[in-house]
PDB file of C-alpha atoms in Angstrom:
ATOM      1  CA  UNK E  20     176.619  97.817  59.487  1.00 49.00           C
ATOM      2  CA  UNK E  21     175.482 101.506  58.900  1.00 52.00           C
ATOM      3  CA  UNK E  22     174.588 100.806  55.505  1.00 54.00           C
ATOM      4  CA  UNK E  23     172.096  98.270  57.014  1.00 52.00           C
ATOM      5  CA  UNK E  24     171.035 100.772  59.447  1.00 47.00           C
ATOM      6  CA  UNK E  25     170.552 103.314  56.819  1.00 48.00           C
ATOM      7  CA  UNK E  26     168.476 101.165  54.681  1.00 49.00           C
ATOM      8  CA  UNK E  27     165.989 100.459  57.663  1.00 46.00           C
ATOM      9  CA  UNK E  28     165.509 103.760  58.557  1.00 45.00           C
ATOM     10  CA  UNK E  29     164.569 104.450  54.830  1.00 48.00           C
ATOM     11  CA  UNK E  30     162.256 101.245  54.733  1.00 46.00           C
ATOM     12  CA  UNK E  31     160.630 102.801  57.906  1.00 44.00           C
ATOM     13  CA  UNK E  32     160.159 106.502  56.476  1.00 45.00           C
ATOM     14  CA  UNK E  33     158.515 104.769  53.568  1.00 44.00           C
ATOM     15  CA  UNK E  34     155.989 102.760  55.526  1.00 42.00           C
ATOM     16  CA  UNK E  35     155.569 105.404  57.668  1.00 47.00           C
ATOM     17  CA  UNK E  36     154.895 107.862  54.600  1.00 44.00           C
ATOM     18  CA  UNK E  37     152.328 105.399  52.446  1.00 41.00           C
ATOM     19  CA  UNK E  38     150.324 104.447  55.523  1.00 46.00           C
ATOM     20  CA  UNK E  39     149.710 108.169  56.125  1.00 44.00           C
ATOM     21  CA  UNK E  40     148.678 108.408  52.736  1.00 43.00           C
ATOM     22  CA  UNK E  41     146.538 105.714  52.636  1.00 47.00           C
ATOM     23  CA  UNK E  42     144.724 107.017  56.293  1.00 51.00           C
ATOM     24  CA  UNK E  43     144.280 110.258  54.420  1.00 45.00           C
ATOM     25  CA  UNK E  44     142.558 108.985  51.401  1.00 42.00           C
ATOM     26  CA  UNK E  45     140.586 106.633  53.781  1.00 47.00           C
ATOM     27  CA  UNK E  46     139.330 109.847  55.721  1.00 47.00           C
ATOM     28  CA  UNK E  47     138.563 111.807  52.055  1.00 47.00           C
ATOM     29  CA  UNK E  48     136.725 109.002  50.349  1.00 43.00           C
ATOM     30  CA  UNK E  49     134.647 108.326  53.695  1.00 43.00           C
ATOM     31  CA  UNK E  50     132.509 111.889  53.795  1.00 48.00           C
ATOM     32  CA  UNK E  51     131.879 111.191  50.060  1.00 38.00           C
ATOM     33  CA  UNK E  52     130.339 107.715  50.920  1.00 41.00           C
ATOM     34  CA  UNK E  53     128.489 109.179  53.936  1.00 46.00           C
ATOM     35  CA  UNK E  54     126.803 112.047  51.608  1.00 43.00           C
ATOM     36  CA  UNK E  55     126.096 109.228  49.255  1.00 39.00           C
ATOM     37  CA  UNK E  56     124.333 106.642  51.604  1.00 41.00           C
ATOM     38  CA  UNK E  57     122.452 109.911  52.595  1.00 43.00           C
ATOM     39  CA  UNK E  58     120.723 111.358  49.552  1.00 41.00           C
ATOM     40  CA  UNK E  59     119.976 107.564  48.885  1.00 41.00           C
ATOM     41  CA  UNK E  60     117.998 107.721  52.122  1.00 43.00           C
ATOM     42  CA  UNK E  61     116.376 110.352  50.815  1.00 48.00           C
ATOM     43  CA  UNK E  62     115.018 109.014  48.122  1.00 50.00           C
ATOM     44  CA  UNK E  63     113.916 105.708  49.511  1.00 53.00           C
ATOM     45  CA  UNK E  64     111.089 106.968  52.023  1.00 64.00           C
ATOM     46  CA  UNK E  65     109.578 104.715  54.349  1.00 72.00           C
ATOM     47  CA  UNK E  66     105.854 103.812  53.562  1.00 70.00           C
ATOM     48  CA  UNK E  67     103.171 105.719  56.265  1.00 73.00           C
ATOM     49  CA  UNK E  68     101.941 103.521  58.704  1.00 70.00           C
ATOM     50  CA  UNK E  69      98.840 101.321  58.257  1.00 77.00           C
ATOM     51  CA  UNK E  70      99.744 101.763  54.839  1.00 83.00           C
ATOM     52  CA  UNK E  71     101.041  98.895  52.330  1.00 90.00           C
ATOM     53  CA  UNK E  72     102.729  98.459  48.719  1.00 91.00           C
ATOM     54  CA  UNK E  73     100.659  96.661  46.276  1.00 91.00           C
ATOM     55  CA  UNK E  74     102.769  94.469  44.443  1.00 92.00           C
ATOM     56  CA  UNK E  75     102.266  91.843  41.385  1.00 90.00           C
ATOM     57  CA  UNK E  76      99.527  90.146  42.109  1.00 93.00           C
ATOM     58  CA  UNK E  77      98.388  87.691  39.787  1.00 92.00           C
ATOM     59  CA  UNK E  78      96.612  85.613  41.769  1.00 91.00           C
ATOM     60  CA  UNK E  79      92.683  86.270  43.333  1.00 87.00           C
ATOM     61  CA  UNK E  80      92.470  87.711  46.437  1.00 84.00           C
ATOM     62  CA  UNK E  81      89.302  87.080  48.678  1.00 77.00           C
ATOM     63  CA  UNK E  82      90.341  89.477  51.352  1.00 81.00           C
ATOM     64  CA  UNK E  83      87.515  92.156  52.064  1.00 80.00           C
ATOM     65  CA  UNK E  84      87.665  95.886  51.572  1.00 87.00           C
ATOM     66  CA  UNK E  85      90.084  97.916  49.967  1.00 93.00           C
ATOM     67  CA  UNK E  86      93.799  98.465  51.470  1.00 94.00           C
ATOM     68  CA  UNK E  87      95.372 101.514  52.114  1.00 95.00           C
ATOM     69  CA  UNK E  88      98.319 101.567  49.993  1.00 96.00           C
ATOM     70  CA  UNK E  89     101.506 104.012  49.049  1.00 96.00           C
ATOM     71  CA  UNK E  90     103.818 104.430  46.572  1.00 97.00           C
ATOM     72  CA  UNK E  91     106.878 106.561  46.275  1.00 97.00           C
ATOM     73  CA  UNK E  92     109.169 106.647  43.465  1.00 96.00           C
ATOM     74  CA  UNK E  93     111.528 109.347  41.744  1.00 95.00           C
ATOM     75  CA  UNK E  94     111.723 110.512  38.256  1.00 96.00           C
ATOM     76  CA  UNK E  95     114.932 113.205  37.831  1.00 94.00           C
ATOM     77  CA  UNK E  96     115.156 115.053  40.927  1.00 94.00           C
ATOM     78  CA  UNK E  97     111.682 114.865  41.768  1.00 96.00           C
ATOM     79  CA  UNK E  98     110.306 112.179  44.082  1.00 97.00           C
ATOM     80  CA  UNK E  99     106.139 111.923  43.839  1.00 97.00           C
ATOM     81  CA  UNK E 100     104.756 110.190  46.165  1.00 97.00           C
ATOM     82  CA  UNK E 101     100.845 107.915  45.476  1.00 97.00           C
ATOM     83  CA  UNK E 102      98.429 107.862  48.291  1.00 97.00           C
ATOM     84  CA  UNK E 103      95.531 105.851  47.243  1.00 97.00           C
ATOM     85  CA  UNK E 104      92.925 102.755  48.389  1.00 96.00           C
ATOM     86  CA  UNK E 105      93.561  99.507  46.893  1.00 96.00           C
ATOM     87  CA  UNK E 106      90.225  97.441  45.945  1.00 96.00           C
ATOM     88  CA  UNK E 107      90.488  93.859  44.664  1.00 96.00           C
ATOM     89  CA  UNK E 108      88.900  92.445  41.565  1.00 95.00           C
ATOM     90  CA  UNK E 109      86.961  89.510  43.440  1.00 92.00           C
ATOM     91  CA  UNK E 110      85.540  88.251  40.356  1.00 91.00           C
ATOM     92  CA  UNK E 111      83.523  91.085  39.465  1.00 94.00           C
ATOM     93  CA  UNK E 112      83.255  93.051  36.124  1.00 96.00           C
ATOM     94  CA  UNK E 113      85.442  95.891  36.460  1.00 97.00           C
ATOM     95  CA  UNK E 114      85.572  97.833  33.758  1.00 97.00           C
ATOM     96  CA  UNK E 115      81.796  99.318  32.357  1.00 95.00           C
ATOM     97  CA  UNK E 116      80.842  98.108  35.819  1.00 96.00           C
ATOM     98  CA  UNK E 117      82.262  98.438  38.969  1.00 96.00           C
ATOM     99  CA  UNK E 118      83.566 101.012  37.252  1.00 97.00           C
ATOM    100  CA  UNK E 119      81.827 103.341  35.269  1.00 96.00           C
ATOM    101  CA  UNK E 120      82.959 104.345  31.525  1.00 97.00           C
ATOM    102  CA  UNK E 121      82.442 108.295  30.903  1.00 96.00           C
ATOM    103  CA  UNK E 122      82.720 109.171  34.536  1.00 96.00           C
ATOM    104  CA  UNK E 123      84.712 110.787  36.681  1.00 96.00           C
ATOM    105  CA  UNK E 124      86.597 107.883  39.258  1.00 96.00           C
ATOM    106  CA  UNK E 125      88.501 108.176  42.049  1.00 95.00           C
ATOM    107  CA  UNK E 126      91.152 106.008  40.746  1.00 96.00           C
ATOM    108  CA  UNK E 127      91.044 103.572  44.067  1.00 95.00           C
ATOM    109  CA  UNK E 128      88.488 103.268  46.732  1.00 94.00           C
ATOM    110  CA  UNK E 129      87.388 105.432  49.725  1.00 89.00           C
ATOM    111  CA  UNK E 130      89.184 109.033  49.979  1.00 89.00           C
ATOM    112  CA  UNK E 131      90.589 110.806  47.061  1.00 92.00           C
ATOM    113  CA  UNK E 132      93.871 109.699  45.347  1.00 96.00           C
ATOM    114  CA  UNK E 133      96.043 112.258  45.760  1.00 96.00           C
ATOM    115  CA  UNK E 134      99.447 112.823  44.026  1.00 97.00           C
ATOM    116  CA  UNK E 135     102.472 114.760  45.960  1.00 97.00           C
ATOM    117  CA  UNK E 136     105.421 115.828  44.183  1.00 97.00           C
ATOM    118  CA  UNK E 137     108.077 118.192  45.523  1.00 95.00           C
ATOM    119  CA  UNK E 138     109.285 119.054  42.243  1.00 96.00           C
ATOM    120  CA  UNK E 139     107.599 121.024  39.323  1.00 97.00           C
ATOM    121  CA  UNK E 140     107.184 117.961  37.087  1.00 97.00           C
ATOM    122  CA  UNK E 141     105.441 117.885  33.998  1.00 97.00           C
ATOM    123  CA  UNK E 142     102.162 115.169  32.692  1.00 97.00           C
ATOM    124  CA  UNK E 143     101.813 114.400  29.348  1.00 95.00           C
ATOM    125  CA  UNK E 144     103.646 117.222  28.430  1.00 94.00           C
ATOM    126  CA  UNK E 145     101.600 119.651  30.702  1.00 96.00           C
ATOM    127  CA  UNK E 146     103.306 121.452  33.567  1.00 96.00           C
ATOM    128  CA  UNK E 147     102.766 120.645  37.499  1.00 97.00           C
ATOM    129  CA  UNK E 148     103.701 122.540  39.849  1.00 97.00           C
ATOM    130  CA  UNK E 149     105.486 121.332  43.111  1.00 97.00           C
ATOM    131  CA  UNK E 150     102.399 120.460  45.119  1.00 97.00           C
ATOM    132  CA  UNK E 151      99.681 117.834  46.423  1.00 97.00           C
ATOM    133  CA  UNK E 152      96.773 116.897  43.854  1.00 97.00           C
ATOM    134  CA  UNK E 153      93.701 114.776  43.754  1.00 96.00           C
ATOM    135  CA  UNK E 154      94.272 112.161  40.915  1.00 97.00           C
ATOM    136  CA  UNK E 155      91.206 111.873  38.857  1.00 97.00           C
ATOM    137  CA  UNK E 156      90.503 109.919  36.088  1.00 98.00           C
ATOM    138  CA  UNK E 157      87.523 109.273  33.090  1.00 98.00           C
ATOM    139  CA  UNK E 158      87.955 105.939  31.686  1.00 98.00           C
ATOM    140  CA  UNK E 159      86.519 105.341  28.397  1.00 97.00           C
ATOM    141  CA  UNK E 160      86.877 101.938  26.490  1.00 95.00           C
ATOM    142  CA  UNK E 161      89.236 103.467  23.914  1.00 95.00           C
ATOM    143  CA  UNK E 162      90.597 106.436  26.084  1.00 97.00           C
ATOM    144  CA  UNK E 163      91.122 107.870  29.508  1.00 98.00           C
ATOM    145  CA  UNK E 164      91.320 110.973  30.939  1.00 98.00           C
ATOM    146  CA  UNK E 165      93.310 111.987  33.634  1.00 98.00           C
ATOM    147  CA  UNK E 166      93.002 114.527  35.766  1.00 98.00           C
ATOM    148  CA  UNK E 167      94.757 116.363  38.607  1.00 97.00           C
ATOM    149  CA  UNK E 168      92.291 119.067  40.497  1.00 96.00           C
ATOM    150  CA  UNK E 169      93.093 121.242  43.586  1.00 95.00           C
ATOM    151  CA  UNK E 170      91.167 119.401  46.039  1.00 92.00           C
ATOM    152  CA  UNK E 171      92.706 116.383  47.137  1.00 90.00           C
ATOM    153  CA  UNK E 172      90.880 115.984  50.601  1.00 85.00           C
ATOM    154  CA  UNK E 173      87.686 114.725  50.141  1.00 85.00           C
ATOM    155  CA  UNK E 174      85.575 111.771  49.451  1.00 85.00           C
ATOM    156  CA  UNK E 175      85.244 109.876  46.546  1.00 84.00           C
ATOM    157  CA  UNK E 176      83.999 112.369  44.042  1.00 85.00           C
ATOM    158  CA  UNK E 177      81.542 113.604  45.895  1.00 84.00           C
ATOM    159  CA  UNK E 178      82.834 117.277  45.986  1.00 86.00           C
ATOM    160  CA  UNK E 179      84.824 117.157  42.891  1.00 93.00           C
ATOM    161  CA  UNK E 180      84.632 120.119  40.935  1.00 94.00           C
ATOM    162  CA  UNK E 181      86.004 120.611  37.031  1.00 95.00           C
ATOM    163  CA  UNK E 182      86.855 124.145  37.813  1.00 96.00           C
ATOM    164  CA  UNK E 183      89.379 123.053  40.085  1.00 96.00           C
ATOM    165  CA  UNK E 184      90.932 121.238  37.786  1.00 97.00           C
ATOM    166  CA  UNK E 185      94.995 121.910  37.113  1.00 97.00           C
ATOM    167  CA  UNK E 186      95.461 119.323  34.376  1.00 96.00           C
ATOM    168  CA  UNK E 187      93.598 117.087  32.072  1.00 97.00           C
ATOM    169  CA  UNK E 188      95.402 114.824  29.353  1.00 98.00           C
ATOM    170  CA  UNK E 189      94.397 111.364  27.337  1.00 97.00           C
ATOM    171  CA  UNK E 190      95.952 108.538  27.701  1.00 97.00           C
ATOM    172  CA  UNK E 191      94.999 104.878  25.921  1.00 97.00           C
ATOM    173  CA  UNK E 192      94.629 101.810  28.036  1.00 97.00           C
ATOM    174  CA  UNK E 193      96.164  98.726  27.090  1.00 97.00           C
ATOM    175  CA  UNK E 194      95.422  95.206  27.368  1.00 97.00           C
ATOM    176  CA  UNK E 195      97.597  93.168  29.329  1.00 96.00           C
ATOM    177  CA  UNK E 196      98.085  89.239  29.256  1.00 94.00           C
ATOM    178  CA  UNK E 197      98.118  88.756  32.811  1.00 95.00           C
ATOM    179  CA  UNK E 198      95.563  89.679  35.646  1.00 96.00           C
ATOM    180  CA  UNK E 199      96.692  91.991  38.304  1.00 97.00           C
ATOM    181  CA  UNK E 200      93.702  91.175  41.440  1.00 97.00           C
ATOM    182  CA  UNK E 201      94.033  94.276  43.398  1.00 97.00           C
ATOM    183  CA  UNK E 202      94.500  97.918  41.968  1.00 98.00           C
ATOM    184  CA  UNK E 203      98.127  99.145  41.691  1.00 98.00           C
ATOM    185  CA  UNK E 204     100.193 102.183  41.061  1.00 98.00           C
ATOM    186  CA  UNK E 205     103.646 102.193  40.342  1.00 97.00           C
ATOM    187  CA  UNK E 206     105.736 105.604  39.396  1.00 97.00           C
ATOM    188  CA  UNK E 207     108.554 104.238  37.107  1.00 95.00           C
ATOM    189  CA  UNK E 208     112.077 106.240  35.580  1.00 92.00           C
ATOM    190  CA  UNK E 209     112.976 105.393  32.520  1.00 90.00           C
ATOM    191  CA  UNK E 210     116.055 108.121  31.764  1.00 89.00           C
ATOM    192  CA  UNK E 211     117.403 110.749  33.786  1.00 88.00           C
ATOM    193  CA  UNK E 212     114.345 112.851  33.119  1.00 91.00           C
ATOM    194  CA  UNK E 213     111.341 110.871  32.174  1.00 95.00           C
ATOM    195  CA  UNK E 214     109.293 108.337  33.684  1.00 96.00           C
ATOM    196  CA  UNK E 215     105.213 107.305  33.798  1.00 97.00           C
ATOM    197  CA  UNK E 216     102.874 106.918  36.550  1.00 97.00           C
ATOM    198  CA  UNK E 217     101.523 103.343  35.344  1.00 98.00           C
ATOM    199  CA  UNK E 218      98.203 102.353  37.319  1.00 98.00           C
ATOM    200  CA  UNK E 219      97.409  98.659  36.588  1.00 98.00           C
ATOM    201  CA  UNK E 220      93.883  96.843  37.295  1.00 98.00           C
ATOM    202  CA  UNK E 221      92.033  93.562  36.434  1.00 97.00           C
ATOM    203  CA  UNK E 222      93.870  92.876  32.561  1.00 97.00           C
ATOM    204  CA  UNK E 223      94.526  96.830  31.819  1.00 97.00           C
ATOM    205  CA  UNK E 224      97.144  99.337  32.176  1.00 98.00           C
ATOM    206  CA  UNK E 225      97.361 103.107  31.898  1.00 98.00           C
ATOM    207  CA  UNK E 226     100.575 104.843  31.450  1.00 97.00           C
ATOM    208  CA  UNK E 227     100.407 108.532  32.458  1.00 97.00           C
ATOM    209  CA  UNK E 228     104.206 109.855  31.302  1.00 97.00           C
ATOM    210  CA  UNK E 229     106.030 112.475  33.368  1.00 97.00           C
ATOM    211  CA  UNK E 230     109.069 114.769  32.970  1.00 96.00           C
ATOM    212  CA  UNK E 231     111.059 116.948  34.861  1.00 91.00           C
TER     213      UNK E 231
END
């Protein structure tokens, strides 16, 4: 009878001493997960109001004007953030007309595109410095260049000026198979420390590659 009595006790020191083991890894693992779920949060922003994602759009879109659009992504430890207006194609000529080859573009539609990154990241191999840019660009039928200037509140290109310019680089458009209607920007990691800004209109893409 005691050594029944003895093994009890034993079997209830052992539950005893693996659930408090178990409650104390529990209570270890579950500040880990918290700081986890946060710097997730942090690098999945919420898009500013009024403002939308263009996605893959394929299809033609008969919708009037250009949206106001956003796009954050992060490349490394450096999330850059697109602010830009979408216009559609709408069955016009795009390129060498709507759009002008050999001249300076806005990128979009309406106010400057401007570029935000709270990182010093580096384009096509040239540093940027943590900051908020006007996106430029020249499009050419065999090359682009793109361009990041000081002034990134104002209209169009109406004040743009190339001695405010921070960066220049070329880049080479490529054909692409499918049609995307409405203009789109998309900031894309490809390793731990290198990604692109691709912008993709009517059947062409421009990849503008960044580093931290």
């Amino acid at each position: 009878m005691n050594r029944n009595l003895t093994k009890t006790l034993y079997a209830l020191i052992l539950c005893g001493a693996l659930t408090y083991c178990n409650q104390a890894a529990q209570e270890q693992e579950a500040p880990i997960e918290q700081e986890q779920e946060a710097a997730h949060a942090e690098h999945t922003p919420k898009v500013s109001e009024g403002a939308v994602v263009i996605q893959d759009q394929p299809a033609a879109d008969t919708l009037k004007g250009s949206l106001k659009a956003e796009v954050h992504g992060q490349i490394g430890n450096a999330h850059i953030m697109i602010n830009y207006h979408s216009p559609a194609v709408r069955g016009r000529t795009i390129w060498g007309g709507l759009v002008a080859y050999d001249q300076v573009w806005v990128t979009g539609a309406h106010s400057a595109t401007s570029l935000s990154t709270d990182k010093d990241i580096t384009i096509g191999g040239k540093t940027l410095k943590a900051g908020k840019y006007a996106l430029f660009t020249i499009p050419g039928k065999d090359e682009w260049t793109v361009i990041l200037n000081k002034n990134w509140e104002q209209h169009l290109a109406d004040d743009y000026s190339e001695a405010e310019d921070v960066l220049r680089i070329k880049v080479k458009p490529e054909a692409t198979a499918q049609p995307q209607e409405r203009l789109r920007y998309q900031i894309v990691s490809e390793t731990d420390e290198e990604g692109a800004i691709v912008i993709t209109w009517e059947k062409l893409k421009v990849n503008i590659p960044v580093a931290v």
